[in-house]
mmCIF file of C-alpha atoms in Angstrom:
data_model
loop_
_atom_site.group_PDB
_atom_site.id
_atom_site.type_symbol
_atom_site.label_atom_id
_atom_site.label_comp_id
_atom_site.label_asym_id
_atom_site.label_seq_id
_atom_site.Cartn_x
_atom_site.Cartn_y
_atom_site.Cartn_z
ATOM 1 C CA UNK A 1 -29.531 193.579 55.608
ATOM 2 C CA UNK A 2 -31.218 196.278 57.664
ATOM 3 C CA UNK A 3 -30.859 200.051 57.177
ATOM 4 C CA UNK A 4 -32.746 202.614 59.283
ATOM 5 C CA UNK A 5 -35.338 200.033 60.304
ATOM 6 C CA UNK A 6 -35.962 198.748 56.767
ATOM 7 C CA UNK A 7 -35.039 195.203 55.838
ATOM 8 C CA UNK A 8 -33.519 194.539 52.417
ATOM 9 C CA UNK A 9 -32.797 191.410 50.425
ATOM 10 C CA UNK A 10 -29.153 191.128 49.375
ATOM 11 C CA UNK A 11 -29.222 190.580 45.624
ATOM 12 C CA UNK A 12 -25.466 190.245 45.195
ATOM 13 C CA UNK A 13 -22.189 190.922 46.977
ATOM 14 C CA UNK A 14 -18.708 190.942 45.510
ATOM 15 C CA UNK A 15 -15.253 192.500 45.535
ATOM 16 C CA UNK A 16 -14.359 195.028 42.833
ATOM 17 C CA UNK A 17 -10.950 195.302 41.167
ATOM 18 C CA UNK A 18 -10.780 198.927 42.376
ATOM 19 C CA UNK A 19 -10.330 197.615 45.939
ATOM 20 C CA UNK A 20 -13.720 197.722 47.647
ATOM 21 C CA UNK A 21 -16.507 195.301 48.542
ATOM 22 C CA UNK A 22 -20.014 196.024 47.264
ATOM 23 C CA UNK A 23 -23.536 194.972 48.267
ATOM 24 C CA UNK A 24 -26.577 195.451 46.066
ATOM 25 C CA UNK A 25 -29.839 195.215 48.013
ATOM 26 C CA UNK A 26 -33.521 195.807 47.261
ATOM 27 C CA UNK A 27 -36.962 195.426 48.786
ATOM 28 C CA UNK A 28 -39.969 196.373 46.693
ATOM 29 C CA UNK A 29 -39.253 199.734 45.094
ATOM 30 C CA UNK A 30 -36.505 200.610 47.613
ATOM 31 C CA UNK A 31 -32.844 200.142 46.638
ATOM 32 C CA UNK A 32 -29.757 200.157 48.888
ATOM 33 C CA UNK A 33 -26.229 200.081 47.495
ATOM 34 C CA UNK A 34 -23.341 199.709 49.962
ATOM 35 C CA UNK A 35 -19.594 199.909 49.430
ATOM 36 C CA UNK A 36 -16.998 198.949 52.046
ATOM 37 C CA UNK A 37 -13.700 200.729 51.546
ATOM 38 C CA UNK A 38 -10.548 200.534 53.702
ATOM 39 C CA UNK A 39 -11.558 203.508 55.866
ATOM 40 C CA UNK A 40 -15.296 204.052 55.260
ATOM 41 C CA UNK A 41 -18.633 202.493 54.378
ATOM 42 C CA UNK A 42 -20.518 204.380 51.649
ATOM 43 C CA UNK A 43 -24.290 203.797 51.551
ATOM 44 C CA UNK A 44 -26.729 205.046 48.924
ATOM 45 C CA UNK A 45 -30.495 204.661 49.295
ATOM 46 C CA UNK A 46 -33.259 205.483 46.838
ATOM 47 C CA UNK A 47 -36.342 204.258 45.065
ATOM 48 C CA UNK A 48 -36.717 202.798 41.595
ATOM 49 C CA UNK A 49 -38.602 205.023 39.198
ATOM 50 C CA UNK A 50 -41.996 203.876 38.005
ATOM 51 C CA UNK A 51 -41.996 201.455 35.082
ATOM 52 C CA UNK A 52 -44.089 203.854 32.991
ATOM 53 C CA UNK A 53 -41.949 206.918 33.803
ATOM 54 C CA UNK A 54 -40.506 208.714 30.766
ATOM 55 C CA UNK A 55 -36.852 207.958 30.032
ATOM 56 C CA UNK A 56 -35.938 211.620 30.594
ATOM 57 C CA UNK A 57 -37.097 211.407 34.241
ATOM 58 C CA UNK A 58 -34.198 211.053 36.677
ATOM 59 C CA UNK A 59 -33.789 207.782 38.512
ATOM 60 C CA UNK A 60 -32.952 204.162 37.916
ATOM 61 C CA UNK A 61 -34.878 201.199 36.589
ATOM 62 C CA UNK A 62 -33.421 198.935 39.277
ATOM 63 C CA UNK A 63 -30.691 198.198 41.793
ATOM 64 C CA UNK A 64 -28.116 196.969 39.268
ATOM 65 C CA UNK A 65 -28.428 200.132 37.172
ATOM 66 C CA UNK A 66 -28.019 202.275 40.311
ATOM 67 C CA UNK A 67 -24.898 200.322 41.308
ATOM 68 C CA UNK A 68 -23.335 200.663 37.859
ATOM 69 C CA UNK A 69 -23.795 204.444 37.933
ATOM 70 C CA UNK A 70 -22.386 205.027 41.448
ATOM 71 C CA UNK A 71 -19.472 202.627 40.881
ATOM 72 C CA UNK A 72 -18.462 204.344 37.642
ATOM 73 C CA UNK A 73 -18.957 207.925 38.836
ATOM 74 C CA UNK A 74 -17.748 207.739 42.465
ATOM 75 C CA UNK A 75 -16.647 204.446 43.974
ATOM 76 C CA UNK A 76 -14.001 203.327 41.480
ATOM 77 C CA UNK A 77 -12.069 206.562 42.085
ATOM 78 C CA UNK A 78 -12.390 206.180 45.876
ATOM 79 C CA UNK A 79 -11.167 202.576 45.751
ATOM 80 C CA UNK A 80 -8.229 203.381 43.502
ATOM 81 C CA UNK A 81 -7.291 206.292 45.796
ATOM 82 C CA UNK A 82 -7.061 203.836 48.706
ATOM 83 C CA UNK A 83 -9.876 205.315 50.823
#
């Protein structure tokens, strides 16, 4: 998958019970999470925090952790609302 000129490896893709399709992608320390809803695509890009970073520092250890957070906090509600 390519996003703004960066190529990513698709780690996993699946359909959620809330009614959207999800892609979890990564390349090096870059992470891309994509959700396809009925009316929109929702993309989130960021970088993994350093392995030695303190736990209190914001960020995610990896792509799966980033997906879990955005799905729980945002995407499940959008999917259930029929967006």
